[in-house]
Amino acid sequence: MTTLLAFTVLVALVGLERIAELVVSTRNAAWSRERGGVETGLGHFPFMVVLHIGLLVGALVEAWVRRPDVPSLLAWWMLALVLASQALRWWCIATLGRRWNTRVIVVPGLAPVRSGPYRFLSHPNYVAVVVEGVALPLVHAAWITAVVFTVLNAGLLAVRIRAEDAALATLPRTALPPTTETAGA
């Protein structure tokens, strides 16, 4: 198998992983809304979707059009970072459980999660996004995609993190006693 074909398979696998995330996210968003979850930050969400699709498409187009020489050391290190970012992403998803989704939805009365990777960072999932945004294209030396995604993603994350922080600031530091809205949560 050529390195270009292997890279195409890798990007396709990441795309399938994104579909799995969307399935989990949709189910979890419904769970949050059923418990009175409030969604904020709707304005940036479509740009986020386009940007993340653009990362996958851009990396493939650049690799197939430019057909760069790829140093093996670069490819292997970047692949390791891609795998590490996926592990961190799924650690975040597992830690947040039903509260994780791709939108900014908070359930009133539920305290912010402070376990798992959230013990160390306020937004560990975005560390995974940043690392993957650089590393995935660079597995096949698609540096233009890595740079463009990183710059656009920095602007997006500035907006997204402000929206999340504002939403999380509405929550209590510790969970409130269960009510009819939060019972069974």
Coordinates of N, CA, C and O in Angstrom, one line a residue:
M1 N 0.8 -1.2 0.0 CA 0.0 0.0 0.0 C 0.9 1.2 0.0 O 1.8 1.3 0.8
T2 N 0.6 2.2 -0.9 CA 1.4 3.4 -0.9 C 1.1 4.3 0.3 O 0.0 4.1 1.0
T3 N 2.0 5.2 0.6 CA 1.8 6.1 1.8 C 0.6 7.0 1.5 O -0.1 7.3 2.5
L4 N 0.3 7.4 0.3 CA -0.8 8.2 0.0 C -2.1 7.5 0.2 O -3.1 8.0 0.8
L5 N -2.2 6.2 -0.2 CA -3.4 5.4 0.1 C -3.5 5.2 1.6 O -4.7 5.2 2.1
A6 N -2.4 4.9 2.3 CA -2.5 4.7 3.7 C -3.0 5.9 4.4 O -3.8 5.9 5.3
F7 N -2.6 7.1 3.9 CA -3.0 8.4 4.5 C -4.5 8.5 4.3 O -5.3 9.0 5.1
T8 N -5.0 8.2 3.1 CA -6.4 8.3 2.7 C -7.2 7.4 3.7 O -8.3 7.8 4.1
V9 N -6.7 6.2 3.9 CA -7.4 5.3 4.9 C -7.5 5.9 6.3 O -8.5 5.9 6.9
L10 N -6.4 6.5 6.7 CA -6.3 7.2 8.0 C -7.3 8.3 8.1 O -8.1 8.3 9.1
V11 N -7.4 9.1 7.1 CA -8.3 10.3 7.1 C -9.8 9.7 7.1 O -10.7 10.2 7.8
A12 N -10.0 8.7 6.3 CA -11.4 8.0 6.3 C -11.7 7.5 7.7 O -12.9 7.6 8.1
L13 N -10.8 6.9 8.4 CA -11.0 6.4 9.7 C -11.3 7.5 10.7 O -12.2 7.4 11.5
V14 N -10.6 8.6 10.6 CA -10.9 9.8 11.4 C -12.3 10.3 11.1 O -13.1 10.6 12.0
G15 N -12.7 10.3 9.8 CA -14.0 10.7 9.4 C -15.1 9.8 10.0 O -16.1 10.2 10.5
L16 N -14.8 8.5 10.0 CA -15.8 7.5 10.7 C -15.8 7.8 12.2 O -16.9 7.7 12.8
E17 N -14.7 8.1 12.8 CA -14.7 8.4 14.2 C -15.6 9.6 14.4 O -16.3 9.7 15.4
R18 N -15.5 10.6 13.5 CA -16.4 11.8 13.7 C -17.9 11.5 13.6 O -18.7 12.0 14.3
I19 N -18.2 10.5 12.7 CA -19.6 10.1 12.6 C -20.0 9.4 14.0 O -21.1 9.7 14.5
A20 N -19.1 8.6 14.5 CA -19.4 8.0 15.8 C -19.6 9.1 16.9 O -20.5 9.0 17.7
E21 N -18.8 10.1 16.9 CA -19.0 11.2 17.8 C -20.3 11.9 17.6 O -21.0 12.2 18.6
L22 N -20.8 12.1 16.4 CA -22.1 12.7 16.1 C -23.2 11.9 16.7 O -24.2 12.4 17.2
V23 N -23.1 10.6 16.5 CA -24.1 9.7 17.1 C -24.2 9.8 18.6 O -25.3 10.0 19.2
V24 N -23.1 9.8 19.3 CA -23.0 10.0 20.7 C -23.5 11.4 21.1 O -24.3 11.5 22.0
S25 N -23.1 12.4 20.4 CA -23.4 13.8 20.6 C -24.9 14.0 20.5 O -25.5 14.6 21.4
T26 N -25.5 13.5 19.5 CA -27.0 13.6 19.3 C -27.8 13.0 20.4 O -28.7 13.6 21.0
R27 N -27.4 11.8 20.8 CA -28.0 11.1 21.9 C -27.9 11.9 23.2 O -28.8 12.1 24.0
N28 N -26.7 12.4 23.5 CA -26.4 13.1 24.7 C -27.0 14.4 24.7 O -27.5 14.9 25.8
A29 N -27.1 15.1 23.6 CA -27.8 16.4 23.5 C -29.3 16.3 23.9 O -29.8 17.1 24.6
A30 N -29.9 15.2 23.3 CA -31.3 14.9 23.6 C -31.5 14.7 25.1 O -32.4 15.2 25.8
W31 N -30.6 13.9 25.7 CA -30.6 13.6 27.2 C -30.5 14.9 28.0 O -31.3 15.2 28.9
S32 N -29.6 15.8 27.6 CA -29.5 17.1 28.3 C -30.7 18.0 28.1 O -31.2 18.6 29.1
R33 N -31.3 18.0 26.9 CA -32.5 18.9 26.7 C -33.6 18.3 27.5 O -34.5 19.1 28.0
E34 N -33.8 17.0 27.6 CA -34.8 16.4 28.4 C -34.8 16.8 29.8 O -35.8 16.8 30.5
R35 N -33.6 17.2 30.3 CA -33.4 17.6 31.7 C -33.3 19.1 31.8 O -32.7 19.6 32.8
G36 N -33.8 19.8 30.8 CA -33.8 21.3 30.9 C -32.5 21.9 30.4 O -32.3 23.1 30.7
G37 N -31.7 21.2 29.7 CA -30.5 21.8 29.2 C -30.7 23.0 28.4 O -31.6 23.1 27.6
V38 N -29.8 23.9 28.6 CA -29.9 25.2 27.9 C -28.7 25.3 26.9 O -27.5 25.1 27.3
E39 N -29.0 25.5 25.6 CA -28.0 25.6 24.6 C -27.6 27.1 24.3 O -28.5 27.9 24.2
T40 N -26.3 27.3 24.3 CA -25.8 28.7 23.9 C -24.7 28.5 22.8 O -24.3 27.4 22.5
G41 N -24.3 29.6 22.3 CA -23.2 29.6 21.3 C -23.6 29.0 20.0 O -22.8 28.4 19.3
L42 N -24.9 29.2 19.6 CA -25.3 28.6 18.3 C -24.7 29.3 17.1 O -24.5 28.6 16.1
G43 N -24.3 30.5 17.2 CA -23.8 31.2 16.1 C -22.5 30.7 15.5 O -22.3 30.7 14.3
H44 N -21.6 30.1 16.3 CA -20.3 29.6 15.8 C -20.4 28.2 15.4 O -19.5 27.7 14.7
F45 N -21.5 27.5 15.7 CA -21.5 26.0 15.5 C -21.4 25.6 14.0 O -20.7 24.7 13.6
P46 N -22.2 26.3 13.1 CA -22.0 25.9 11.6 C -20.6 26.1 11.1 O -20.1 25.3 10.4
F47 N -19.9 27.2 11.6 CA -18.5 27.4 11.1 C -17.6 26.3 11.7 O -16.7 25.8 11.0
M48 N -17.9 25.8 12.9 CA -17.1 24.7 13.5 C -17.3 23.4 12.6 O -16.3 22.7 12.3
V49 N -18.5 23.1 12.2 CA -18.8 22.0 11.4 C -18.0 22.0 10.1 O -17.3 21.1 9.7
V50 N -18.1 23.2 9.4 CA -17.5 23.4 8.1 C -15.9 23.3 8.3 O -15.3 22.7 7.5
L51 N -15.4 23.9 9.4 CA -14.0 23.8 9.6 C -13.5 22.4 9.8 O -12.4 22.0 9.2
H52 N -14.2 21.6 10.6 CA -13.7 20.3 10.8 C -13.9 19.4 9.6 O -13.0 18.5 9.4
I53 N -14.9 19.6 8.8 CA -15.0 18.8 7.5 C -13.9 19.3 6.6 O -13.2 18.5 5.9
G54 N -13.6 20.6 6.6 CA -12.5 21.2 5.8 C -11.2 20.6 6.1 O -10.3 20.4 5.3
L55 N -10.9 20.3 7.4 CA -9.7 19.7 7.8 C -9.5 18.3 7.1 O -8.4 18.1 6.5
L56 N -10.5 17.5 7.1 CA -10.4 16.2 6.5 C -10.3 16.3 5.0 O -9.4 15.7 4.4
V57 N -11.1 17.1 4.4 CA -11.1 17.2 2.9 C -9.8 17.9 2.5 O -9.2 17.5 1.5
G58 N -9.5 19.0 3.2 CA -8.3 19.7 2.8 C -7.0 18.9 2.9 O -6.1 19.0 2.0
A59 N -6.9 18.1 3.9 CA -5.7 17.2 4.1 C -5.6 16.2 2.9 O -4.5 16.0 2.3
L60 N -6.8 15.6 2.5 CA -6.8 14.7 1.4 C -6.5 15.4 0.1 O -5.6 14.9 -0.7
V61 N -7.1 16.5 -0.2 CA -6.9 17.2 -1.4 C -5.5 17.6 -1.6 O -4.8 17.4 -2.6
E62 N -4.9 18.2 -0.5 CA -3.6 18.7 -0.5 C -2.6 17.5 -0.8 O -1.7 17.6 -1.6
A63 N -2.8 16.4 -0.1 CA -1.9 15.3 -0.2 C -2.0 14.7 -1.7 O -0.9 14.4 -2.3
W64 N -3.2 14.6 -2.2 CA -3.3 14.0 -3.6 C -2.9 15.0 -4.7 O -2.3 14.6 -5.7
V65 N -3.1 16.3 -4.5 CA -2.7 17.3 -5.5 C -1.2 17.5 -5.4 O -0.5 17.5 -6.4
R66 N -0.7 17.8 -4.2 CA 0.8 18.2 -4.1 C 1.7 17.0 -4.2 O 2.8 17.1 -4.6
R67 N 1.2 15.8 -3.7 CA 2.0 14.6 -3.6 C 3.4 14.8 -3.0 O 4.4 14.5 -3.7
P68 N 3.4 15.4 -1.8 CA 4.7 15.7 -1.2 C 5.5 14.5 -0.8 O 5.0 13.4 -0.6
D69 N 6.8 14.7 -0.8 CA 7.7 13.7 -0.2 C 7.5 13.7 1.3 O 7.4 14.8 1.9
V70 N 7.3 12.6 1.9 CA 7.0 12.6 3.3 C 8.1 11.9 4.1 O 8.3 10.6 3.9
P71 N 8.8 12.6 4.9 CA 9.9 11.9 5.7 C 9.2 10.9 6.7 O 8.2 11.3 7.3
S72 N 9.7 9.7 6.7 CA 9.1 8.7 7.6 C 9.1 9.1 9.0 O 8.1 8.9 9.7
L73 N 10.1 9.8 9.5 CA 10.1 10.2 10.9 C 8.9 11.2 11.2 O 8.2 11.0 12.2
L74 N 8.7 12.1 10.3 CA 7.6 13.0 10.4 C 6.3 12.3 10.4 O 5.4 12.5 11.3
A75 N 6.1 11.4 9.5 CA 4.8 10.6 9.4 C 4.5 9.8 10.6 O 3.4 9.9 11.2
W76 N 5.5 9.1 11.1 CA 5.3 8.3 12.3 C 5.1 9.1 13.6 O 4.2 8.8 14.4
W77 N 5.8 10.2 13.7 CA 5.6 11.1 14.9 C 4.2 11.7 14.9 O 3.5 11.8 15.9
M78 N 3.8 12.2 13.7 CA 2.5 12.8 13.6 C 1.4 11.8 13.8 O 0.3 12.1 14.4
L79 N 1.6 10.6 13.3 CA 0.6 9.5 13.5 C 0.4 9.2 15.0 O -0.7 9.1 15.5
A80 N 1.6 9.2 15.7 CA 1.5 9.0 17.2 C 0.7 10.1 17.8 O -0.1 9.9 18.7
L81 N 0.9 11.4 17.4 CA 0.1 12.5 17.9 C -1.4 12.4 17.6 O -2.2 12.7 18.4
V82 N -1.7 11.9 16.4 CA -3.1 11.7 16.0 C -3.7 10.7 16.9 O -4.8 10.9 17.5
L83 N -3.0 9.6 17.2 CA -3.6 8.6 18.0 C -3.7 9.1 19.5 O -4.7 8.8 20.2
A84 N -2.7 9.9 19.9 CA -2.8 10.4 21.3 C -4.0 11.4 21.4 O -4.7 11.4 22.4
S85 N -4.2 12.2 20.4 CA -5.3 13.2 20.4 C -6.6 12.4 20.4 O -7.6 12.8 21.1
Q86 N -6.7 11.3 19.7 CA -8.0 10.5 19.7 C -8.2 9.9 21.1 O -9.3 9.9 21.6
A87 N -7.1 9.5 21.7 CA -7.2 8.9 23.1 C -7.7 10.0 24.1 O -8.6 9.7 24.9
L88 N -7.1 11.2 24.0 CA -7.5 12.3 24.9 C -9.0 12.6 24.6 O -9.8 12.9 25.5
R89 N -9.4 12.7 23.3 CA -10.8 13.1 23.0 C -11.7 12.1 23.6 O -12.7 12.5 24.2
W90 N -11.5 10.8 23.5 CA -12.4 9.8 24.0 C -12.3 9.7 25.5 O -13.3 9.3 26.2
W91 N -11.2 10.1 26.1 CA -11.1 10.2 27.6 C -12.1 11.3 28.0 O -12.8 11.2 29.0
C92 N -12.1 12.4 27.3 CA -13.0 13.5 27.6 C -14.4 13.1 27.5 O -15.3 13.3 28.4
I93 N -14.8 12.4 26.4 CA -16.1 11.9 26.2 C -16.6 11.0 27.3 O -17.7 11.1 27.8
A94 N -15.7 10.0 27.6 CA -16.0 9.1 28.7 C -16.2 9.8 30.0 O -17.1 9.4 30.8
T95 N -15.3 10.8 30.3 CA -15.4 11.5 31.6 C -16.7 12.2 31.7 O -17.4 12.2 32.7
L96 N -17.1 12.9 30.6 CA -18.3 13.7 30.7 C -19.6 12.9 30.6 O -20.7 13.3 31.0
G97 N -19.4 11.7 30.0 CA -20.6 10.8 29.9 C -21.7 11.4 29.1 O -21.5 12.0 28.1
R98 N -22.9 11.3 29.6 CA -24.1 11.8 28.9 C -24.1 13.3 28.8 O -24.8 13.9 28.0
R99 N -23.2 14.0 29.5 CA -23.1 15.5 29.4 C -22.3 15.9 28.2 O -22.3 17.1 27.9
W100 N -21.5 15.0 27.6 CA -20.7 15.4 26.4 C -21.5 15.5 25.2 O -22.4 14.6 24.9
N101 N -21.4 16.6 24.4 CA -21.9 16.7 23.1 C -21.1 17.8 22.3 O -20.3 18.4 22.9
T102 N -21.4 17.9 21.0 CA -20.6 18.8 20.2 C -21.1 20.3 20.4 O -20.5 21.2 19.8
R103 N -22.2 20.4 21.1 CA -22.8 21.8 21.2 C -22.5 22.3 22.6 O -21.9 21.6 23.4
V104 N -22.9 23.5 22.9 CA -22.7 24.0 24.3 C -24.1 24.0 25.0 O -24.9 24.9 24.8
I105 N -24.3 22.9 25.7 CA -25.5 22.7 26.4 C -25.2 22.4 27.9 O -24.4 21.4 28.1
V106 N -25.8 23.1 28.8 CA -25.6 22.9 30.2 C -26.9 22.5 30.8 O -27.9 23.1 30.5
V107 N -26.9 21.6 31.7 CA -28.1 21.2 32.5 C -28.1 21.9 33.8 O -27.1 21.7 34.6
P108 N -29.1 22.8 34.0 CA -29.1 23.5 35.3 C -29.1 22.6 36.5 O -29.7 21.5 36.5
G109 N -28.3 23.0 37.5 CA -28.2 22.2 38.7 C -27.0 21.2 38.7 O -26.7 20.6 39.8
L110 N -26.5 20.8 37.6 CA -25.4 19.9 37.5 C -24.1 20.7 37.6 O -23.8 21.5 36.7
A111 N -23.2 20.4 38.6 CA -22.0 21.0 38.7 C -21.0 20.6 37.5 O -21.1 19.5 37.0
P112 N -20.1 21.5 37.2 CA -19.1 21.2 36.1 C -18.3 19.9 36.6 O -18.0 19.7 37.7
V113 N -17.9 19.2 35.6 CA -17.1 18.0 35.8 C -15.7 18.4 36.1 O -15.1 19.2 35.4
R114 N -15.1 17.8 37.2 CA -13.7 18.1 37.6 C -12.9 16.9 37.7 O -11.9 16.9 38.5
S115 N -13.3 15.8 37.0 CA -12.5 14.6 37.1 C -11.9 14.3 35.7 O -12.0 15.1 34.8
G116 N -11.2 13.1 35.6 CA -10.6 12.8 34.4 C -9.6 13.9 33.9 O -8.9 14.5 34.8
P117 N -9.6 14.2 32.6 CA -8.6 15.2 32.2 C -9.0 16.6 32.6 O -8.2 17.5 32.6
Y118 N -10.3 16.7 33.1 CA -10.7 18.0 33.6 C -10.1 18.4 34.9 O -10.3 19.5 35.4
R119 N -9.4 17.5 35.6 CA -8.7 17.8 36.8 C -7.5 18.7 36.4 O -7.0 19.4 37.3
F120 N -7.0 18.5 35.2 CA -5.8 19.2 34.8 C -6.0 20.4 34.0 O -5.2 21.4 34.0
L121 N -7.0 20.4 33.1 CA -7.3 21.5 32.2 C -8.8 21.8 32.2 O -9.6 20.8 32.3
S122 N -9.2 23.0 31.9 CA -10.6 23.4 31.8 C -11.2 22.8 30.5 O -12.3 22.5 30.4
H123 N -10.4 22.8 29.4 CA -10.9 22.4 28.1 C -10.0 21.4 27.4 O -9.4 21.7 26.4
P124 N -9.8 20.2 28.0 CA -8.8 19.2 27.4 C -9.2 18.8 26.0 O -8.3 18.4 25.2
N125 N -10.5 18.7 25.7 CA -10.9 18.3 24.4 C -10.3 19.2 23.3 O -10.0 18.8 22.2
Y126 N -10.1 20.5 23.6 CA -9.6 21.4 22.6 C -8.1 21.2 22.5 O -7.6 21.6 21.4
V127 N -7.4 20.7 23.4 CA -6.0 20.3 23.3 C -6.0 19.2 22.2 O -5.2 19.2 21.3
A128 N -6.9 18.2 22.3 CA -7.0 17.2 21.3 C -7.2 17.7 19.9 O -6.6 17.3 18.9
V129 N -8.2 18.7 19.8 CA -8.5 19.3 18.5 C -7.3 20.0 17.9 O -7.0 19.8 16.7
V130 N -6.6 20.8 18.7 CA -5.4 21.5 18.2 C -4.4 20.6 17.8 O -3.8 20.7 16.7
V131 N -4.0 19.6 18.6 CA -3.0 18.6 18.2 C -3.4 17.9 17.0 O -2.6 17.7 16.0
E132 N -4.6 17.4 16.9 CA -5.0 16.7 15.7 C -5.0 17.6 14.5 O -4.7 17.1 13.4
G133 N -5.4 18.8 14.6 CA -5.5 19.7 13.5 C -4.1 20.0 12.9 O -4.0 20.3 11.7
V134 N -3.1 19.9 13.7 CA -1.7 20.0 13.2 C -1.2 18.6 12.7 O -0.7 18.5 11.6
A135 N -1.4 17.6 13.5 CA -0.8 16.3 13.3 C -1.4 15.6 12.1 O -0.7 15.0 11.3
L136 N -2.7 15.5 12.0 CA -3.3 14.7 11.0 C -2.8 15.1 9.6 O -2.4 14.3 8.8
P137 N -2.9 16.4 9.2 CA -2.4 16.7 7.8 C -0.9 16.4 7.7 O -0.5 16.0 6.6
L138 N -0.2 16.6 8.7 CA 1.3 16.4 8.6 C 1.7 15.0 8.6 O 2.9 14.7 8.2
V139 N 0.8 14.1 8.8 CA 1.1 12.6 8.6 C 1.5 12.5 7.1 O 2.4 11.6 6.8
H140 N 1.0 13.3 6.3 CA 1.4 13.2 4.8 C 1.9 14.6 4.3 O 1.7 14.9 3.2
A141 N 2.5 15.3 5.2 CA 3.2 16.6 4.9 C 2.2 17.6 4.2 O 2.7 18.4 3.4
A142 N 1.0 17.6 4.6 CA 0.0 18.5 4.1 C 0.1 19.8 5.0 O -0.9 20.1 5.7
W143 N 1.2 20.5 4.9 CA 1.4 21.6 5.8 C 0.5 22.8 5.6 O 0.2 23.6 6.5
I144 N 0.0 23.0 4.4 CA -0.9 24.1 4.1 C -2.2 23.9 4.9 O -2.7 24.9 5.5
T145 N -2.7 22.7 4.8 CA -3.9 22.4 5.5 C -3.7 22.6 7.0 O -4.6 23.1 7.7
A146 N -2.6 22.1 7.5 CA -2.3 22.2 9.0 C -2.3 23.7 9.4 O -2.8 24.1 10.4
V147 N -1.6 24.6 8.6 CA -1.5 26.0 8.9 C -2.9 26.7 8.8 O -3.3 27.4 9.8
V148 N -3.6 26.5 7.7 CA -4.9 27.1 7.6 C -5.9 26.7 8.7 O -6.6 27.5 9.3
F149 N -6.0 25.4 8.9 CA -6.9 24.9 10.0 C -6.5 25.5 11.3 O -7.3 25.9 12.1
T150 N -5.2 25.5 11.6 CA -4.7 26.0 12.9 C -5.1 27.5 13.1 O -5.6 27.9 14.2
V151 N -4.9 28.3 12.1 CA -5.2 29.7 12.2 C -6.7 29.9 12.4 O -7.2 30.6 13.3
L152 N -7.5 29.3 11.5 CA -9.0 29.4 11.6 C -9.5 28.8 12.9 O -10.4 29.4 13.6
N153 N -8.9 27.7 13.4 CA -9.4 27.1 14.6 C -9.1 27.9 15.8 O -9.8 27.9 16.8
A154 N -7.9 28.7 15.8 CA -7.6 29.5 16.9 C -8.7 30.6 17.1 O -9.1 30.9 18.2
G155 N -9.2 31.2 16.0 CA -10.3 32.1 16.1 C -11.5 31.5 16.6 O -12.2 32.1 17.4
L156 N -11.8 30.3 16.1 CA -13.0 29.6 16.5 C -13.0 29.3 18.0 O -13.9 29.5 18.7
L157 N -11.8 28.8 18.4 CA -11.7 28.4 19.8 C -11.8 29.6 20.8 O -12.3 29.5 21.9
A158 N -11.4 30.7 20.3 CA -11.5 31.9 21.2 C -13.0 32.2 21.4 O -13.4 32.5 22.6
V159 N -13.8 32.1 20.4 CA -15.2 32.3 20.5 C -15.9 31.1 21.3 O -16.7 31.4 22.2
R160 N -15.5 29.9 21.0 CA -16.1 28.7 21.6 C -15.8 28.6 23.1 O -16.7 28.4 23.9
I161 N -14.6 28.9 23.4 CA -14.2 28.8 24.9 C -14.9 29.9 25.7 O -15.4 29.6 26.8
R162 N -15.1 31.1 25.1 CA -15.8 32.1 25.8 C -17.2 31.7 26.0 O -17.8 31.9 27.1
A163 N -17.9 31.1 25.0 CA -19.3 30.6 25.1 C -19.4 29.5 26.2 O -20.3 29.6 27.0
E164 N -18.5 28.6 26.2 CA -18.5 27.5 27.1 C -18.3 28.0 28.6 O -19.0 27.6 29.5
D165 N -17.3 28.9 28.7 CA -17.0 29.4 30.0 C -18.2 30.2 30.6 O -18.5 30.1 31.8
A166 N -18.9 31.0 29.7 CA -20.0 31.7 30.2 C -21.2 30.8 30.6 O -21.8 31.0 31.6
A167 N -21.4 29.7 29.8 CA -22.4 28.8 30.1 C -22.1 28.0 31.4 O -23.0 27.8 32.3
L168 N -20.8 27.6 31.6 CA -20.4 26.9 32.8 C -20.5 27.8 34.0 O -20.8 27.3 35.1
A169 N -20.3 29.1 33.8 CA -20.4 30.0 35.0 C -21.8 30.1 35.6 O -22.0 30.5 36.7
T170 N -22.8 29.6 34.8 CA -24.2 29.6 35.3 C -24.5 28.5 36.3 O -25.5 28.4 36.9
L171 N -23.5 27.5 36.3 CA -23.8 26.3 37.1 C -23.2 26.4 38.5 O -22.3 27.2 38.7
P172 N -23.8 25.7 39.4 CA -23.3 25.7 40.8 C -21.9 25.0 40.8 O -21.6 24.2 40.0
R173 N -21.1 25.3 41.8 CA -19.8 24.7 42.0 C -20.0 23.2 42.4 O -19.1 22.4 42.0
T174 N -21.0 22.9 43.1 CA -21.3 21.5 43.4 C -22.8 21.2 43.0 O -23.6 22.1 42.8
A175 N -23.1 20.0 42.8 CA -24.4 19.6 42.3 C -25.5 20.0 43.3 O -25.3 19.8 44.5
L176 N -26.6 20.5 42.8 CA -27.8 20.7 43.6 C -28.5 19.4 43.9 O -28.4 18.5 43.2
P177 N -29.3 19.4 45.0 CA -30.1 18.2 45.3 C -31.0 17.9 44.1 O -31.4 18.8 43.4
P178 N -31.3 16.6 43.8 CA -32.1 16.3 42.7 C -33.5 16.9 42.8 O -34.1 17.0 43.9
T179 N -34.0 17.4 41.7 CA -35.4 17.9 41.6 C -36.0 17.1 40.5 O -35.4 16.2 39.9
T180 N -37.3 17.4 40.2 CA -37.9 16.7 39.1 C -37.2 16.9 37.8 O -37.3 16.0 36.9
E181 N -36.6 18.0 37.6 CA -35.8 18.3 36.4 C -34.6 17.5 36.3 O -34.2 17.1 35.2
T182 N -33.9 17.3 37.4 CA -32.6 16.6 37.3 C -32.6 15.2 37.9 O -31.6 14.5 37.9
A183 N -33.7 14.7 38.4 CA -33.8 13.4 38.9 C -33.4 12.4 37.8 O -33.9 12.5 36.7
G184 N -32.7 11.4 38.2 CA -32.3 10.4 37.2 C -31.1 10.8 36.3 O -30.7 10.1 35.5
A185 N -30.6 12.0 36.6 CA -29.4 12.5 35.8 C -28.2 11.7 36.1 O -28.0 11.1 37.1

